[in-house]
CSV table of N, CA and C in Angstrom, one decimal:
chain,number,residue,atom,x,y,z
A,541,VAL,N,0.8,-1.2,-0.2
A,541,VAL,CA,-0.2,0.1,-0.3
A,541,VAL,C,1.2,1.0,0.1
A,542,ASN,N,0.3,2.3,-1.2
A,542,ASN,CA,1.4,3.4,-1.2
A,542,ASN,C,0.8,4.4,0.3
A,543,SER,N,2.0,5.0,0.8
A,543,SER,CA,1.8,5.4,2.0
A,543,SER,C,0.8,6.7,1.9
A,544,GLU,N,1.6,7.4,0.6
A,544,GLU,CA,1.0,8.5,0.3
A,544,GLU,C,-0.4,8.8,-0.6
A,545,SER,N,-0.9,7.2,-0.4
A,545,SER,CA,-2.5,7.5,-1.6
A,545,SER,C,-3.1,8.5,-0.9
A,546,HIS,N,-3.3,8.1,0.2
A,546,HIS,CA,-4.6,9.4,0.5
A,546,HIS,C,-4.3,10.8,0.3
A,547,ILE,N,-3.1,11.3,-0.1
A,547,ILE,CA,-2.6,12.5,-0.6
A,547,ILE,C,-3.3,12.7,-2.3
A,548,SER,N,-3.8,13.5,-2.6
A,548,SER,CA,-4.7,13.7,-3.8
A,548,SER,C,-3.4,14.4,-4.9
A,549,GLU,N,-3.4,14.0,-6.2
A,549,GLU,CA,-2.5,14.2,-7.0
A,549,GLU,C,-2.7,15.9,-7.2
A,550,LYS,N,-3.7,16.6,-6.9
A,550,LYS,CA,-3.6,18.0,-6.7
A,550,LYS,C,-2.7,18.5,-5.7
A,551,VAL,N,-2.6,17.7,-4.5
A,551,VAL,CA,-2.0,18.3,-3.2
A,551,VAL,C,-0.8,17.9,-3.7
A,552,ARG,N,-0.4,17.0,-4.4
A,552,ARG,CA,0.9,16.5,-4.4
A,552,ARG,C,2.0,17.5,-5.3
A,553,SER,N,1.0,17.6,-6.7
A,553,SER,CA,1.3,19.1,-7.6
A,553,SER,C,1.6,19.9,-7.1
A,554,ALA,N,0.5,20.6,-6.3
A,554,ALA,CA,0.9,21.8,-5.4
A,554,ALA,C,2.2,22.0,-4.3
A,555,CYS,N,2.6,20.9,-3.6
A,555,CYS,CA,3.6,20.9,-3.0
A,555,CYS,C,5.3,20.9,-3.6
A,556,GLN,N,5.0,20.0,-5.2
A,556,GLN,CA,5.8,19.9,-5.7
A,556,GLN,C,6.3,21.3,-6.9
A,557,GLN,N,5.5,22.2,-6.7
A,557,GLN,CA,5.1,23.4,-8.0
A,557,GLN,C,6.1,24.7,-6.2
A,558,LEU,N,6.4,24.5,-5.2
A,558,LEU,CA,6.3,25.1,-4.2
A,558,LEU,C,8.0,25.5,-4.8
A,559,PRO,N,8.7,26.9,-5.1
A,559,PRO,CA,9.9,27.2,-5.3
A,559,PRO,C,11.0,26.8,-4.3
A,560,ASN,N,11.0,26.3,-3.2
A,560,ASN,CA,11.8,25.3,-2.3
A,560,ASN,C,11.7,24.5,-2.2
A,561,HIS,N,12.3,23.1,-3.1
A,561,HIS,CA,12.1,22.1,-3.1
A,561,HIS,C,12.2,21.2,-1.8
A,562,GLU,N,13.1,21.8,-0.9
A,562,GLU,CA,13.4,20.9,0.3
A,562,GLU,C,12.3,21.4,1.4
A,563,LEU,N,11.6,22.8,1.3
A,563,LEU,CA,10.4,22.9,1.8
A,563,LEU,C,9.2,22.0,1.7
A,564,ALA,N,9.1,22.0,0.1
A,564,ALA,CA,8.1,20.8,-0.4
A,564,ALA,C,7.8,19.8,-0.2
A,565,GLN,N,9.2,19.3,0.0
A,565,GLN,CA,9.5,17.1,0.3
A,565,GLN,C,9.2,17.6,1.8
A,566,ILE,N,9.3,18.4,2.9
A,566,ILE,CA,9.0,18.4,4.1
A,566,ILE,C,7.7,18.8,4.4
A,567,LEU,N,7.2,19.7,3.6
A,567,LEU,CA,5.7,19.4,3.8
A,567,LEU,C,4.7,18.1,3.3
A,568,LEU,N,5.3,17.8,2.5
A,568,LEU,CA,4.6,16.6,1.7
A,568,LEU,C,4.8,15.7,3.1
A,569,THR,N,5.8,15.4,3.5
A,569,THR,CA,5.9,14.4,4.3
A,569,THR,C,5.1,14.6,5.7
A,570,ILE,N,5.4,15.5,6.0
A,570,ILE,CA,4.3,16.4,7.5
A,570,ILE,C,2.8,15.6,7.1
A,571,LEU,N,2.3,16.0,5.6
A,571,LEU,CA,1.1,16.1,5.2
A,571,LEU,C,0.8,14.8,5.3
A,572,THR,N,1.3,13.5,4.8
A,572,THR,CA,1.3,12.4,4.6
A,572,THR,C,1.5,12.0,6.1
A,573,GLU,N,2.3,11.8,6.9
A,573,GLU,CA,2.2,11.4,8.1
A,573,GLU,C,1.3,11.4,8.9
A,574,GLN,N,0.4,12.8,8.7
A,574,GLN,CA,-0.5,13.4,9.8
A,574,GLN,C,-1.7,12.8,9.2
A,575,ARG,N,-1.9,12.4,7.9
A,575,ARG,CA,-3.1,12.5,7.0
A,575,ARG,C,-3.4,13.5,6.9
A,576,PHE,N,-3.1,14.7,7.1
A,576,PHE,CA,-3.7,16.0,6.8
A,576,PHE,C,-5.0,16.3,7.6
A,577,VAL,N,-4.7,16.8,9.1
A,577,VAL,CA,-5.9,17.1,9.8
A,577,VAL,C,-6.1,18.7,9.9
A,578,GLY,N,-5.7,19.0,9.0
A,578,GLY,CA,-6.1,20.8,8.5
A,578,GLY,C,-5.4,21.8,9.3
A,579,ARG,N,-4.4,21.2,9.9
A,579,ARG,CA,-3.6,22.2,10.9
A,579,ARG,C,-2.1,22.1,10.8
A,580,LEU,N,-1.3,23.0,10.8
A,580,LEU,CA,0.2,22.4,11.4
A,580,LEU,C,0.1,23.2,12.7
A,581,PRO,N,0.7,22.2,13.7
A,581,PRO,CA,1.1,22.8,15.2
A,581,PRO,C,1.8,23.8,15.3
A,582,HIS,N,2.2,25.0,16.1
A,582,HIS,CA,2.9,25.9,16.3
A,582,HIS,C,4.0,25.4,16.4
A,583,PHE,N,5.0,24.4,17.1
A,583,PHE,CA,5.8,23.9,17.0
A,583,PHE,C,6.4,23.6,15.7
A,584,THR,N,5.7,23.1,14.7
A,584,THR,CA,6.1,23.0,13.4
A,584,THR,C,6.4,24.0,12.5
A,585,VAL,N,5.6,24.8,12.6
A,585,VAL,CA,5.3,26.4,11.9
A,585,VAL,C,6.7,26.7,12.6
A,586,GLN,N,7.2,26.7,13.7
A,586,GLN,CA,7.9,27.6,14.3
A,586,GLN,C,9.5,27.0,13.2
A,587,HIS,N,9.2,25.5,13.7
A,587,HIS,CA,10.7,25.0,12.9
A,587,HIS,C,10.5,25.4,11.7
A,588,LEU,N,9.3,25.2,10.6
A,588,LEU,CA,9.9,25.3,9.3
A,588,LEU,C,10.5,27.2,9.2
A,589,CYS,N,9.9,27.9,9.9
A,589,CYS,CA,9.9,29.4,9.5
A,589,CYS,C,11.4,29.4,10.0
A,590,ASN,N,11.9,28.8,11.1
A,590,ASN,CA,13.5,29.1,11.0
A,590,ASN,C,14.2,28.6,10.3
A,591,LYS,N,14.1,26.9,9.7
A,591,LYS,CA,14.5,26.4,8.8
A,591,LYS,C,14.7,27.2,7.7
A,592,PHE,N,13.9,27.9,7.3
A,592,PHE,CA,13.6,28.5,5.8
A,592,PHE,C,14.0,30.2,5.8
A,593,SER,N,14.0,30.4,6.9
A,593,SER,CA,14.2,32.2,7.6
A,593,SER,C,12.9,32.7,6.9
A,594,LEU,N,11.8,32.4,7.4
A,594,LEU,CA,10.6,32.9,6.9
A,594,LEU,C,9.4,33.3,8.1
A,595,THR,N,9.0,34.3,7.8
A,595,THR,CA,7.9,34.7,9.3
A,595,THR,C,7.0,33.9,9.2
A,596,PRO,N,6.1,33.7,9.8
A,596,PRO,CA,4.7,33.0,9.7
A,596,PRO,C,3.9,33.4,8.8
A,597,ARG,N,3.3,34.5,8.6
A,597,ARG,CA,2.8,35.5,7.4
A,597,ARG,C,3.5,34.4,6.1
A,598,GLU,N,4.7,34.8,5.9
A,598,GLU,CA,5.5,33.9,5.0
A,598,GLU,C,5.4,32.4,4.3
A,599,LEU,N,5.6,32.2,5.7
A,599,LEU,CA,4.9,30.4,5.6
A,599,LEU,C,3.8,30.4,4.9
A,600,SER,N,2.2,31.2,5.8
A,600,SER,CA,1.1,31.4,5.1
A,600,SER,C,1.1,31.4,4.1
A,601,ILE,N,1.3,32.4,3.5
A,601,ILE,CA,1.3,32.7,2.3
A,601,ILE,C,2.2,31.7,1.0
A,602,THR,N,2.8,30.7,1.6
A,602,THR,CA,3.8,29.9,0.8
A,602,THR,C,2.6,28.7,1.0
A,603,LEU,N,1.9,28.3,1.8
A,603,LEU,CA,1.0,27.3,1.9
A,603,LEU,C,0.0,27.5,0.8
A,604,LEU,N,-0.8,28.8,0.5
A,604,LEU,CA,-1.6,29.0,-0.1
A,604,LEU,C,-2.3,28.0,-1.6
A,605,PRO,N,-1.2,27.6,-1.9
A,605,PRO,CA,-1.2,26.6,-3.2
A,605,PRO,C,-2.0,25.7,-2.8
A,606,ILE,N,-0.9,24.8,-1.4
A,606,ILE,CA,-1.2,23.6,-1.4
A,606,ILE,C,-3.1,23.4,-0.1
A,607,ALA,N,-3.3,24.8,0.4
A,607,ALA,CA,-4.3,24.4,0.8
A,607,ALA,C,-5.7,24.8,-0.8
A,608,ALA,N,-5.3,25.5,-1.7
A,608,ALA,CA,-6.2,25.2,-2.5
A,608,ALA,C,-6.5,24.2,-3.3
A,609,ALA,N,-5.3,23.1,-3.0
A,609,ALA,CA,-5.1,22.0,-3.5
A,609,ALA,C,-6.3,21.4,-2.6
A,610,TYR,N,-6.4,21.8,-1.4
A,610,TYR,CA,-7.3,20.7,-0.7
A,610,TYR,C,-9.3,21.0,-0.6
A,611,SER,N,-9.4,22.4,-1.5
A,611,SER,CA,-10.5,23.1,-1.4
A,611,SER,C,-11.6,22.1,-2.4
A,612,LEU,N,-12.5,22.1,-2.3
A,612,LEU,CA,-13.5,21.5,-3.2
A,612,LEU,C,-14.5,22.6,-3.7
A,613,ALA,N,-14.7,22.7,-5.2
A,613,ALA,CA,-15.1,23.6,-6.0
A,613,ALA,C,-15.9,22.6,-7.2
A,614,PRO,N,-16.9,21.8,-7.1
A,614,PRO,CA,-17.4,21.2,-7.8
A,614,PRO,C,-18.3,22.1,-8.7
A,615,ILE,N,-19.1,22.8,-8.5
A,615,ILE,CA,-19.9,23.6,-9.6
A,615,ILE,C,-18.4,24.7,-10.5
A,616,SER,N,-17.9,25.4,-9.3
A,616,SER,CA,-17.1,26.8,-10.2
A,616,SER,C,-16.1,26.3,-10.5
A,617,HIS,N,-15.3,24.9,-10.1
A,617,HIS,CA,-14.1,24.7,-10.7
A,617,HIS,C,-13.1,26.0,-10.2
A,618,PHE,N,-13.2,26.9,-8.9
A,618,PHE,CA,-12.5,27.9,-8.5
A,618,PHE,C,-11.9,27.6,-7.0
A,619,TYR,N,-10.4,27.1,-7.3
A,619,TYR,CA,-10.1,26.4,-5.7
A,619,TYR,C,-9.7,27.8,-5.1
A,620,VAL,N,-9.7,28.2,-4.2
A,620,VAL,CA,-9.5,28.9,-3.4
A,620,VAL,C,-9.2,28.2,-2.0
A,621,GLY,N,-7.7,28.9,-1.7
A,621,GLY,CA,-7.1,28.4,-0.1
A,621,GLY,C,-7.1,29.0,0.7
A,622,ALA,N,-7.0,28.9,2.5
A,622,ALA,CA,-7.0,29.9,2.9
A,622,ALA,C,-6.1,29.0,4.3
A,623,VAL,N,-5.5,29.9,4.8
A,623,VAL,CA,-4.6,29.7,6.1
A,623,VAL,C,-4.5,30.5,6.7
A,624,ALA,N,-4.9,30.6,7.8
A,624,ALA,CA,-5.1,31.2,9.3
A,624,ALA,C,-3.9,31.0,10.2
A,625,ILE,N,-3.8,31.9,11.2
A,625,ILE,CA,-2.8,32.0,12.2
A,625,ILE,C,-3.6,31.7,13.5
A,626,GLY,N,-3.2,30.9,14.1
A,626,GLY,CA,-4.4,31.2,15.5
A,626,GLY,C,-3.6,31.6,16.9
A,627,VAL,N,-4.3,32.2,17.3
A,627,VAL,CA,-3.3,32.8,19.0
A,627,VAL,C,-2.0,31.8,19.3
A,628,SER,N,-2.5,30.5,19.4
A,628,SER,CA,-1.4,29.4,19.9
A,628,SER,C,-0.6,29.7,18.6
A,629,GLY,N,-0.9,30.3,17.5
A,629,GLY,CA,0.8,29.8,16.3
A,629,GLY,C,0.6,28.9,15.7
A,630,ASN,N,-0.6,27.9,16.1
A,630,ASN,CA,-1.1,26.7,15.4
A,630,ASN,C,-1.3,27.4,13.6
């Protein structure tokens, strides 16, 4: 069984199109391991921001194409992603 079988081709493609390939691979691994619960814990956000010299806002903007790949738009086919940063940093 492919461990990434629950990750859609749209999500995989969105990850692969990120400009930073190392970040893309890490995100794909995280999404695969957690079976995408819809959020990144604050310690993961902090780690990614530190590793790639990004602010949480910059990381959230980077994640928008991946969020859009998770959206459902059966009628309009206009896929929109949304990323929020909670008070906890999640």
